[in-house]
């Protein structure tokens, strides 16, 4: 048995309870918030344990690692989401194996994902990643660039634009965190007002999901609070950013 596989069901239970509590306090329906289990570094049997506890949506960051797990769990009706930085030589494998991509942040990547999406599959569901921290090192487009990228993506035949995603700067300062989530929500609202048919605001992780839900998240991406500490350190070029 993996060291913490036995705690996965209870971890999930706690996260679900937290989502329900925070949502209700914020006057929202808990059912309006989708839980994505961010499973990077956790092997297939950990994903199986979460699946057995009722979790069907999983997010992965590293193509190679994800493909191994997707192959191992091919019999399960799992919805796989790609949430990591996208290298352009990986778009084919992402387009072939995932239902969703949260981290689209350039036209070139969007073009390639659309071109590489197999005809036999439904359109790839995508979110555009917004840089809400203003740090140069972070992935994502600026609030000024988002409308242009959205206008481009909406024209691509094999992509379906669903919403926006962000990874705020990690900070204990709740006010700063809140302002970054609010920036994502406002960008989302502006696109909606411009006529885009969107339904997804992907924000909130183990450390900040309460604030994210208060600020309007419709999908939270939770790893550590479900699976425990990551199994190995994340290579710099693949870390969430
Ligand atoms: C790892 C990861 C998460 C989950 O992070 P935790 O802090 O473990 O909950 C969410 N989003 C992205 C993009 C990630 O890479």
Coordinates of N, CA and C and ligand atoms in Angstrom, one line a residue:
X1 N 0.8 -1.2 0.0 CA 0.0 0.0 0.0 C 0.9 1.2 0.0
X2 N 0.5 2.2 -0.8 CA 1.1 3.5 -0.7 C 1.0 4.1 0.7
X3 N 2.0 4.9 1.1 CA 1.9 5.4 2.5 C 0.7 6.1 2.9
X4 N 0.1 7.0 2.0 CA -1.1 7.7 2.5 C -2.3 7.4 1.7
X5 N -2.4 6.2 1.1 CA -3.5 5.9 0.3 C -4.8 5.8 1.1
X6 N -4.6 5.4 2.4 CA -5.8 5.2 3.2 C -6.4 6.5 3.7
X7 N -5.7 7.6 3.5 CA -6.2 8.9 4.0 C -6.9 9.6 2.9
X8 N -6.9 9.1 1.6 CA -7.4 9.9 0.5 C -8.9 10.0 0.6
X9 N -9.6 9.0 1.0 CA -11.1 9.1 1.1 C -11.5 10.1 2.1
X10 N -10.8 10.1 3.2 CA -11.1 11.1 4.3 C -10.7 12.5 3.9
X11 N -9.6 12.6 3.2 CA -9.2 13.9 2.7 C -10.2 14.5 1.7
X12 N -10.7 13.7 0.9 CA -11.8 14.1 -0.1 C -13.0 14.6 0.7
X13 N -13.4 13.8 1.7 CA -14.6 14.1 2.5 C -14.4 15.4 3.1
X14 N -13.2 15.7 3.7 CA -13.0 17.0 4.3 C -13.1 18.1 3.3
X15 N -12.5 17.9 2.2 CA -12.5 19.0 1.2 C -14.0 19.3 0.7
X16 N -14.7 18.2 0.5 CA -16.2 18.4 0.1 C -16.9 19.1 1.2
X17 N -16.7 18.8 2.5 CA -17.4 19.5 3.6 C -17.0 20.9 3.6
X18 N -15.7 21.2 3.3 CA -15.2 22.6 3.4 C -15.9 23.4 2.3
X19 N -16.0 22.8 1.1 CA -16.6 23.5 0.0 C -18.0 23.8 0.3
X20 N -18.7 22.9 0.9 CA -20.1 23.0 1.2 C -20.3 24.2 2.3
X21 N -19.5 24.1 3.3 CA -19.6 25.1 4.4 C -19.3 26.5 3.8
X22 N -18.2 26.7 3.1 CA -17.8 28.0 2.6 C -18.9 28.5 1.6
X23 N -19.4 27.6 0.8 CA -20.4 28.0 -0.2 C -21.6 28.5 0.4
X24 N -22.1 27.7 1.4 CA -23.3 28.1 2.1 C -23.2 29.4 2.8
X25 N -22.1 29.6 3.5 CA -21.8 30.9 4.2 C -21.8 32.1 3.2
X26 N -21.3 31.8 2.0 CA -21.2 32.8 1.0 C -22.5 33.0 0.2
X27 N -23.6 32.2 0.6 CA -24.8 32.3 -0.1 C -24.8 31.7 -1.5
X28 N -23.9 30.7 -1.7 CA -23.9 30.0 -3.0 C -24.3 28.5 -2.8
X29 N -24.7 27.9 -3.9 CA -25.0 26.5 -3.9 C -23.8 25.7 -4.0
X30 N -23.5 24.8 -3.0 CA -22.3 23.9 -3.1 C -22.2 23.2 -4.4
X31 N -23.4 22.8 -5.0 CA -23.4 22.1 -6.3 C -22.9 22.9 -7.4
X32 N -22.8 24.2 -7.3 CA -22.3 25.0 -8.4 C -20.7 25.1 -8.4
X33 N -20.1 24.4 -7.5 CA -18.6 24.4 -7.4 C -18.1 23.0 -7.7
X34 N -17.4 22.8 -8.8 CA -16.9 21.5 -9.2 C -15.5 21.3 -8.5
X35 N -15.3 20.2 -8.0 CA -14.0 19.8 -7.4 C -13.2 19.0 -8.4
X36 N -12.0 19.6 -8.7 CA -11.0 18.9 -9.6 C -9.9 18.4 -8.6
X37 N -9.6 17.1 -8.7 CA -8.5 16.6 -7.8 C -7.2 16.7 -8.6
X38 N -6.3 17.6 -8.1 CA -5.0 17.8 -8.8 C -4.0 16.7 -8.3
X39 N -3.8 15.7 -9.2 CA -3.2 14.5 -8.8 C -1.7 14.3 -9.2
X40 N -1.1 15.4 -9.6 CA 0.4 15.3 -10.0 C 1.2 14.7 -8.9
X41 N 2.1 13.9 -9.3 CA 3.1 13.1 -8.5 C 2.4 11.9 -7.7
X42 N 1.1 11.9 -7.7 CA 0.5 10.7 -7.1 C 0.2 9.6 -8.1
X43 N 0.6 8.4 -7.7 CA 0.5 7.3 -8.7 C -1.0 6.9 -8.9
X44 N -1.1 6.0 -9.9 CA -2.5 5.6 -10.4 C -3.3 5.0 -9.2
X45 N -2.6 4.3 -8.3 CA -3.5 3.6 -7.2 C -4.1 4.7 -6.3
X46 N -3.4 5.9 -6.2 CA -4.0 7.0 -5.4 C -5.2 7.5 -6.1
X47 N -5.1 7.7 -7.4 CA -6.2 8.1 -8.2 C -7.4 7.1 -8.1
X48 N -7.0 5.9 -8.2 CA -8.1 4.8 -8.1 C -8.8 5.0 -6.7
X49 N -8.0 5.2 -5.7 CA -8.6 5.3 -4.3 C -9.6 6.5 -4.3
X50 N -9.2 7.6 -4.9 CA -10.1 8.8 -5.0 C -11.3 8.5 -5.8
X51 N -11.1 7.8 -6.9 CA -12.2 7.4 -7.7 C -13.2 6.6 -6.9
X52 N -12.7 5.6 -6.2 CA -13.5 4.7 -5.4 C -14.3 5.5 -4.4
X53 N -13.8 6.7 -4.0 CA -14.5 7.6 -3.0 C -15.3 8.6 -3.7
X54 N -15.6 8.4 -5.0 CA -16.5 9.2 -5.7 C -16.0 10.3 -6.6
X55 N -14.7 10.5 -6.7 CA -14.1 11.6 -7.4 C -13.9 11.2 -8.9
X56 N -14.4 11.9 -9.8 CA -14.2 11.5 -11.3 C -13.4 12.5 -12.1
X57 N -13.1 13.7 -11.6 CA -12.4 14.7 -12.3 C -11.0 14.9 -11.8
X58 N -10.0 14.7 -12.6 CA -8.6 14.8 -12.1 C -7.8 15.7 -13.0
X59 N -6.9 16.5 -12.4 CA -6.1 17.4 -13.2 C -4.6 17.0 -13.1
X60 N -3.9 17.0 -14.2 CA -2.5 16.6 -14.3 C -1.7 17.8 -14.9
X61 N -0.4 17.8 -14.5 CA 0.5 18.9 -15.0 C 1.6 18.4 -16.0
X62 N 1.9 17.2 -15.9 CA 3.1 16.7 -16.7 C 2.5 15.7 -17.7
X63 N 2.8 15.9 -19.0 CA 2.2 15.1 -20.0 C 2.6 13.6 -19.8
X64 N 3.9 13.4 -19.7 CA 4.4 12.0 -19.7 C 3.8 11.3 -18.5
X65 N 3.9 11.9 -17.3 CA 3.4 11.2 -16.1 C 1.9 11.0 -16.3
X66 N 1.2 11.9 -16.8 CA -0.3 11.8 -17.0 C -0.6 10.6 -17.9
X67 N 0.1 10.5 -19.0 CA -0.2 9.5 -20.0 C -0.1 8.1 -19.4
X68 N 0.9 7.9 -18.6 CA 1.1 6.6 -17.9 C -0.1 6.3 -17.0
X69 N -0.6 7.3 -16.3 CA -1.7 7.0 -15.4 C -3.0 6.9 -16.2
X70 N -3.2 7.7 -17.2 CA -4.4 7.6 -18.1 C -4.5 6.2 -18.7
X71 N -3.3 5.6 -19.1 CA -3.3 4.3 -19.7 C -3.7 3.3 -18.6
X72 N -3.1 3.4 -17.4 CA -3.4 2.5 -16.3 C -4.8 2.5 -15.9
X73 N -5.5 3.6 -16.0 CA -6.9 3.7 -15.5 C -7.9 3.8 -16.6
X74 N -7.5 3.3 -17.8 CA -8.4 3.5 -19.0 C -9.8 3.0 -18.8
X75 N -10.0 2.0 -18.0 CA -11.3 1.4 -17.8 C -12.2 2.3 -16.9
X76 N -11.7 3.3 -16.3 CA -12.5 4.2 -15.4 C -13.0 5.4 -16.2
X77 N -14.3 5.8 -16.0 CA -14.8 7.0 -16.6 C -14.4 8.3 -16.0
X78 N -13.1 8.5 -16.1 CA -12.5 9.7 -15.5 C -12.4 10.8 -16.5
X79 N -12.7 12.0 -16.1 CA -12.6 13.2 -17.0 C -11.2 13.8 -16.6
X80 N -10.3 13.8 -17.6 CA -8.9 14.3 -17.4 C -8.8 15.7 -17.8
X81 N -8.2 16.6 -16.9 CA -8.0 18.0 -17.2 C -6.5 18.2 -17.2
X82 N -6.0 19.0 -18.2 CA -4.6 19.4 -18.2 C -4.5 20.8 -17.6
X83 N -3.7 20.9 -16.5 CA -3.6 22.2 -15.8 C -2.2 22.8 -15.7
X84 N -1.3 22.2 -16.4 CA 0.1 22.6 -16.3 C 0.6 23.5 -17.4
X85 N 1.7 24.1 -17.3 CA 2.3 24.8 -18.5 C 2.4 23.9 -19.7
X86 N 2.1 24.5 -20.9 CA 2.0 23.7 -22.1 C 3.2 24.0 -23.0
X87 N 4.0 23.0 -23.3 CA 5.1 23.1 -24.3 C 4.5 22.8 -25.6
X88 N 4.9 23.5 -26.7 CA 4.3 23.4 -28.0 C 4.5 22.0 -28.6
X89 N 5.5 21.3 -28.2 CA 5.7 19.9 -28.8 C 4.9 18.9 -28.0
X90 N 4.1 19.3 -27.1 CA 3.2 18.4 -26.3 C 1.7 18.5 -26.7
X91 N 1.4 19.4 -27.6 CA 0.0 19.7 -27.8 C -0.8 18.5 -28.4
X92 N -0.1 17.7 -29.2 CA -0.8 16.5 -29.8 C -1.2 15.6 -28.7
X93 N -0.3 15.3 -27.8 CA -0.6 14.3 -26.8 C -1.7 14.8 -25.8
X94 N -1.6 16.1 -25.6 CA -2.6 16.7 -24.7 C -4.0 16.7 -25.4
X95 N -4.0 17.0 -26.7 CA -5.3 17.1 -27.4 C -5.9 15.7 -27.6
X96 N -5.0 14.7 -27.6 CA -5.5 13.3 -27.8 C -6.1 12.7 -26.5
X97 N -5.6 13.1 -25.3 CA -5.8 12.4 -24.1 C -6.6 13.1 -23.0
X98 N -6.8 14.4 -23.2 CA -7.5 15.1 -22.2 C -8.9 15.7 -22.7
X99 N -9.8 15.9 -21.7 CA -11.1 16.4 -22.1 C -11.1 18.0 -22.0
X100 N -10.2 18.5 -21.0 CA -10.2 19.9 -20.8 C -8.7 20.3 -20.7
X101 N -8.4 21.6 -21.0 CA -7.1 22.2 -20.8 C -7.4 23.6 -20.1
X102 N -6.8 23.8 -19.0 CA -7.0 25.1 -18.2 C -6.0 26.2 -18.5
X103 N -4.9 25.8 -19.1 CA -3.8 26.7 -19.1 C -3.4 27.2 -20.5
X104 N -4.4 27.5 -21.3 CA -4.1 28.1 -22.7 C -3.8 29.6 -22.5
X105 N -2.6 29.9 -22.9 CA -2.2 31.3 -22.7 C -1.5 32.0 -23.9
X106 N -1.6 31.3 -25.1 CA -1.1 31.9 -26.3 C -1.8 31.3 -27.5
X107 N -1.9 32.2 -28.6 CA -2.6 31.8 -29.8 C -2.0 30.6 -30.4
X108 N -0.7 30.6 -30.4 CA 0.0 29.5 -31.1 C -0.4 28.1 -30.5
X109 N -0.4 28.1 -29.1 CA -0.8 26.9 -28.4 C -2.3 26.5 -28.7
X110 N -3.1 27.5 -28.7 CA -4.5 27.3 -29.0 C -4.7 26.7 -30.4
X111 N -4.0 27.3 -31.4 CA -4.1 26.8 -32.8 C -3.6 25.3 -32.9
X112 N -2.6 25.0 -32.2 CA -2.0 23.7 -32.2 C -3.0 22.7 -31.6
X113 N -3.5 23.1 -30.4 CA -4.5 22.2 -29.8 C -5.7 21.9 -30.6
X114 N -6.2 22.9 -31.3 CA -7.4 22.7 -32.2 C -7.0 21.8 -33.4
X115 N -5.9 22.1 -34.0 CA -5.4 21.3 -35.1 C -5.2 19.8 -34.7
X116 N -4.7 19.6 -33.5 CA -4.3 18.3 -33.0 C -5.5 17.5 -32.4
X117 N -6.6 18.2 -32.2 CA -7.7 17.5 -31.5 C -8.4 16.5 -32.5
X118 N -8.4 15.2 -32.1 CA -8.9 14.1 -33.0 C -10.4 14.4 -33.3
X119 N -10.7 14.1 -34.6 CA -12.1 14.3 -35.1 C -13.1 13.5 -34.3
X120 N -12.6 12.3 -33.8 CA -13.5 11.4 -33.2 C -13.9 11.8 -31.8
X121 N -13.2 12.8 -31.2 CA -13.5 13.3 -29.9 C -14.3 14.6 -29.9
X122 N -15.1 14.8 -28.9 CA -15.8 16.1 -28.8 C -14.7 17.3 -28.7
X123 N -15.1 18.5 -29.0 CA -14.2 19.6 -28.9 C -13.5 19.6 -27.6
X124 N -12.2 20.1 -27.6 CA -11.5 20.2 -26.3 C -12.0 21.4 -25.6
X125 N -12.3 21.2 -24.3 CA -12.9 22.3 -23.4 C -11.8 23.1 -22.9
X126 N -11.7 24.4 -23.1 CA -10.6 25.1 -22.6 C -10.9 26.3 -21.8
X127 N -10.0 26.6 -20.9 CA -10.0 27.9 -20.1 C -8.7 28.6 -20.5
X128 N -8.8 30.0 -20.5 CA -7.6 30.8 -20.8 C -7.0 31.2 -19.4
X129 N -5.7 31.1 -19.4 CA -5.0 31.4 -18.1 C -4.7 32.9 -18.0
X130 N -5.1 33.5 -17.0 CA -4.9 34.9 -16.7 C -3.8 35.1 -15.7
X131 N -2.8 35.9 -16.0 CA -1.8 36.3 -15.0 C -2.4 37.4 -14.1
X132 N -2.7 37.0 -12.8 CA -3.4 37.9 -11.9 C -2.4 38.5 -10.9
X133 N -1.2 38.0 -10.9 CA -0.2 38.5 -9.9 C 0.7 39.6 -10.5
X134 N 0.8 39.7 -11.8 CA 1.6 40.7 -12.4 C 3.1 40.3 -12.4
X135 N 3.4 39.1 -11.9 CA 4.8 38.6 -11.9 C 5.2 38.2 -13.3
X136 N 6.3 38.6 -13.8 CA 6.8 38.2 -15.1 C 7.0 36.7 -15.2
X137 N 7.3 36.1 -14.1 CA 7.7 34.7 -14.2 C 6.4 33.8 -14.3
X138 N 5.2 34.4 -14.2 CA 4.0 33.6 -14.2 C 3.5 33.4 -15.6
X139 N 2.9 32.2 -15.8 CA 2.2 32.0 -17.1 C 0.9 32.8 -17.1
X140 N 0.3 32.9 -18.2 CA -0.9 33.6 -18.3 C -0.8 34.9 -19.1
X141 N -2.0 35.3 -19.7 CA -2.0 36.6 -20.4 C -2.4 37.7 -19.4
X142 N -2.1 38.9 -19.8 CA -2.5 40.0 -18.9 C -4.0 40.3 -19.1
X143 N -4.6 41.0 -18.2 CA -6.0 41.4 -18.4 C -6.2 42.2 -19.7
X144 N -5.2 42.9 -20.1 CA -5.4 43.7 -21.4 C -5.4 42.8 -22.6
X145 N -4.7 41.6 -22.5 CA -4.6 40.7 -23.7 C -5.7 39.7 -23.8
X146 N -6.5 39.6 -22.7 CA -7.4 38.4 -22.6 C -8.5 38.5 -23.7
X147 N -9.0 39.7 -24.0 CA -10.1 39.8 -25.0 C -9.7 39.3 -26.3
X148 N -8.4 39.7 -26.7 CA -7.9 39.4 -28.0 C -7.7 37.8 -28.1
X149 N -7.2 37.2 -27.0 CA -7.0 35.8 -27.0 C -8.4 35.1 -27.1
X150 N -9.3 35.5 -26.4 CA -10.7 34.9 -26.4 C -11.3 35.0 -27.8
X151 N -11.1 36.2 -28.4 CA -11.7 36.4 -29.8 C -11.0 35.4 -30.8
X152 N -9.8 35.1 -30.5 CA -9.1 34.1 -31.4 C -9.6 32.7 -31.2
X153 N -9.6 32.3 -29.9 CA -9.9 30.9 -29.5 C -11.4 30.6 -29.9
X154 N -12.3 31.5 -29.8 CA -13.7 31.2 -30.2 C -13.8 30.8 -31.6
X155 N -12.9 31.2 -32.5 CA -13.0 30.9 -33.9 C -12.4 29.5 -34.2
X156 N -11.7 28.9 -33.3 CA -11.0 27.6 -33.6 C -12.1 26.5 -33.5
X157 N -12.1 25.7 -34.6 CA -13.2 24.7 -34.7 C -13.2 23.6 -33.7
X158 N -12.0 23.2 -33.2 CA -12.0 22.0 -32.3 C -11.8 22.4 -30.8
X159 N -11.9 23.7 -30.5 CA -11.9 24.1 -29.1 C -13.2 24.7 -28.7
X160 N -13.6 24.4 -27.4 CA -14.8 25.1 -26.9 C -14.3 25.9 -25.7
X161 N -14.5 27.2 -25.8 CA -14.0 28.1 -24.7 C -15.1 28.1 -23.6
X162 N -14.6 27.7 -22.4 CA -15.5 27.5 -21.2 C -15.3 28.6 -20.2
X163 N -14.1 29.2 -20.1 CA -13.9 30.2 -19.1 C -12.4 30.6 -18.8
X164 N -12.1 31.0 -17.6 CA -10.8 31.5 -17.3 C -10.2 30.8 -16.1
X165 N -8.9 30.7 -16.0 CA -8.2 30.1 -14.9 C -7.1 31.0 -14.4
X166 N -6.8 30.9 -13.1 CA -5.6 31.7 -12.6 C -5.0 31.0 -11.4
X167 N -3.7 31.2 -11.3 CA -2.9 30.7 -10.1 C -2.4 32.0 -9.4
X168 N -3.0 32.5 -8.4 CA -2.6 33.7 -7.8 C -1.2 33.5 -7.1
X169 N -0.6 34.6 -6.9 CA 0.7 34.5 -6.1 C 0.4 34.0 -4.7
X170 N 1.2 33.0 -4.3 CA 1.0 32.4 -3.0 C 1.3 33.4 -1.9
X171 N 0.3 33.8 -1.1 CA 0.5 34.8 0.0 C -0.4 34.5 1.1
X172 N 0.1 34.9 2.3 CA -0.8 34.7 3.5 C -1.7 36.0 3.6
X173 N -1.4 37.0 2.8 CA -2.2 38.2 2.9 C -3.5 38.0 2.2
X174 N -4.6 37.8 3.0 CA -5.9 37.4 2.4 C -6.4 38.6 1.4
X175 N -6.1 39.8 1.8 CA -6.6 40.9 1.0 C -6.0 40.9 -0.4
X176 N -4.7 40.6 -0.5 CA -4.0 40.5 -1.8 C -4.6 39.3 -2.6
X177 N -4.7 38.2 -1.9 CA -5.3 37.0 -2.5 C -6.6 37.3 -3.1
X178 N -7.5 37.9 -2.3 CA -8.8 38.2 -2.7 C -8.8 39.1 -3.9
X179 N -7.9 40.1 -4.0 CA -7.9 41.0 -5.1 C -7.5 40.3 -6.4
X180 N -6.7 39.3 -6.2 CA -6.3 38.5 -7.4 C -7.4 37.7 -8.0
X181 N -8.1 37.0 -7.0 CA -9.3 36.3 -7.5 C -10.4 37.2 -8.1
X182 N -10.5 38.4 -7.5 CA -11.5 39.3 -8.0 C -11.1 39.8 -9.4
X183 N -9.8 39.9 -9.7 CA -9.4 40.3 -11.0 C -9.8 39.3 -12.0
X184 N -9.7 38.0 -11.7 CA -10.1 36.9 -12.6 C -11.6 37.0 -12.8
X185 N -12.4 37.2 -11.7 CA -13.8 37.2 -11.8 C -14.3 38.4 -12.7
X186 N -13.6 39.6 -12.6 CA -13.9 40.7 -13.4 C -13.6 40.5 -14.8
X187 N -12.5 39.9 -15.1 CA -12.1 39.6 -16.5 C -13.2 38.7 -17.1
X188 N -13.6 37.7 -16.3 CA -14.7 36.8 -16.8 C -16.0 37.5 -17.0
X189 N -16.3 38.4 -16.1 CA -17.6 39.2 -16.3 C -17.5 40.0 -17.5
X190 N -16.4 40.6 -17.8 CA -16.3 41.5 -19.0 C -16.5 40.7 -20.3
X191 N -15.9 39.4 -20.3 CA -16.1 38.6 -21.5 C -17.6 38.2 -21.6
X192 N -18.2 37.9 -20.5 CA -19.6 37.5 -20.5 C -20.4 38.7 -21.1
X193 N -20.1 39.9 -20.6 CA -20.8 41.1 -21.1 C -20.6 41.3 -22.6
X194 N -19.4 40.9 -23.0 CA -19.1 41.0 -24.5 C -19.8 39.9 -25.3
X195 N -20.5 39.1 -24.6 CA -21.3 38.1 -25.4 C -20.8 36.6 -25.4
X196 N -19.7 36.4 -24.7 CA -19.1 35.0 -24.7 C -20.0 34.1 -23.8
X197 N -20.2 32.9 -24.3 CA -21.0 31.9 -23.5 C -20.0 31.1 -22.6
X198 N -19.8 31.6 -21.4 CA -18.8 31.0 -20.5 C -19.5 30.5 -19.2
X199 N -18.9 29.4 -18.6 CA -19.5 29.0 -17.3 C -18.5 28.6 -16.3
X200 N -17.2 28.8 -16.6 CA -16.1 28.3 -15.7 C -15.1 29.3 -15.2
X201 N -15.0 29.5 -13.9 CA -14.0 30.3 -13.3 C -13.2 29.3 -12.4
X202 N -12.0 28.9 -13.0 CA -11.2 27.9 -12.3 C -10.1 28.6 -11.4
X203 N -10.4 28.6 -10.1 CA -9.5 29.2 -9.2 C -9.7 28.6 -7.8
X204 N -8.6 28.6 -7.0 CA -8.6 28.1 -5.7 C -7.9 26.7 -5.6
X205 N -7.0 26.6 -4.6 CA -6.2 25.4 -4.4 C -6.3 25.1 -2.9
X206 N -5.5 24.1 -2.4 CA -5.7 23.7 -1.0 C -5.6 24.9 -0.1
X207 N -4.7 25.8 -0.3 CA -4.4 26.8 0.7 C -5.4 28.0 0.6
X208 N -6.1 28.2 -0.6 CA -6.8 29.4 -0.7 C -8.2 29.1 -1.3
X209 N -8.7 27.9 -1.1 CA -10.0 27.6 -1.8 C -11.2 28.3 -1.1
X210 N -11.1 28.7 0.2 CA -12.2 29.4 0.8 C -12.4 30.7 0.2
X211 N -11.3 31.5 0.1 CA -11.4 32.8 -0.5 C -11.8 32.7 -2.0
X212 N -11.3 31.7 -2.7 CA -11.7 31.6 -4.1 C -13.2 31.4 -4.2
X213 N -13.8 30.5 -3.4 CA -15.2 30.3 -3.4 C -16.0 31.5 -3.1
X214 N -15.5 32.2 -2.1 CA -16.2 33.5 -1.7 C -16.2 34.5 -2.9
X215 N -15.2 34.4 -3.7 CA -15.0 35.3 -4.8 C -15.6 34.8 -6.1
X216 N -16.2 33.6 -6.1 CA -17.0 33.2 -7.3 C -16.4 32.0 -8.1
X217 N -15.4 31.3 -7.5 CA -14.9 30.1 -8.2 C -16.0 29.1 -8.6
X218 N -16.0 28.6 -9.8 CA -16.9 27.5 -10.1 C -16.2 26.2 -10.2
X219 N -14.9 26.2 -10.2 CA -14.1 25.0 -10.2 C -12.9 25.2 -9.3
X220 N -12.7 24.4 -8.3 CA -11.5 24.5 -7.5 C -10.6 23.3 -7.8
X221 N -9.3 23.6 -7.8 CA -8.3 22.5 -8.1 C -7.5 22.2 -6.9
X222 N -7.7 21.0 -6.3 CA -7.2 20.7 -5.0 C -6.3 19.5 -5.0
X223 N -5.1 19.6 -4.6 CA -4.2 18.5 -4.6 C -3.8 18.0 -3.2
X224 N -3.0 18.8 -2.5 CA -2.4 18.4 -1.2 C -3.5 18.1 -0.2
X225 N -4.6 18.8 -0.1 CA -5.6 18.6 0.9 C -6.3 17.2 0.7
X226 N -6.2 16.7 -0.5 CA -6.8 15.3 -0.8 C -5.7 14.2 -0.7
X227 N -4.6 14.5 -1.3 CA -3.6 13.4 -1.5 C -2.5 13.4 -0.5
X228 N -2.4 14.5 0.3 CA -1.2 14.7 1.2 C -0.1 15.3 0.4
X229 N 1.1 15.4 1.1 CA 2.2 16.1 0.4 C 2.6 15.4 -0.9
X230 N 3.1 16.2 -1.9 CA 3.5 15.6 -3.1 C 4.6 14.5 -2.9
X231 N 4.6 13.6 -3.8 CA 5.5 12.4 -3.7 C 7.0 12.8 -4.1
X232 N 7.1 13.8 -4.9 CA 8.5 14.2 -5.2 C 8.4 15.7 -5.6
X233 N 9.6 16.4 -5.4 CA 9.5 17.8 -5.8 C 9.2 18.0 -7.2
X234 N 8.6 19.1 -7.5 CA 8.2 19.4 -8.9 C 9.4 20.1 -9.6
X235 N 9.8 19.6 -10.8 CA 10.8 20.3 -11.6 C 10.3 21.8 -11.9
X236 N 11.3 22.7 -11.8 CA 11.0 24.1 -11.9 C 10.2 24.4 -13.2
X237 N 10.6 23.8 -14.3 CA 9.9 24.2 -15.6 C 8.5 23.7 -15.6
X238 N 8.1 22.8 -14.7 CA 6.8 22.2 -14.8 C 5.9 22.6 -13.6
X239 N 6.4 23.4 -12.7 CA 5.7 23.8 -11.6 C 4.5 24.7 -12.0
X240 N 3.5 24.7 -11.2 CA 2.4 25.7 -11.5 C 2.9 27.1 -11.4
X241 N 2.6 27.9 -12.4 CA 3.2 29.3 -12.4 C 2.3 30.1 -13.3
Ligands
LIG1 C1 -0.8 21.4 -8.1 C2 -1.8 22.3 -8.6 C3 -2.9 22.6 -7.9 C4 -3.2 22.0 -6.5 O1 -2.4 22.5 -5.6 P1 -2.5 22.2 -4.0 O2 -1.9 23.3 -3.3 O3 -1.7 20.9 -3.8 O4 -3.9 22.0 -3.7 C5 -3.9 23.4 -8.5 N1 -3.6 24.0 -9.7 C6 -2.5 23.8 -10.4 C7 -2.3 24.4 -11.7 C8 -1.5 22.9 -9.9 O5 -0.4 22.7 -10.6

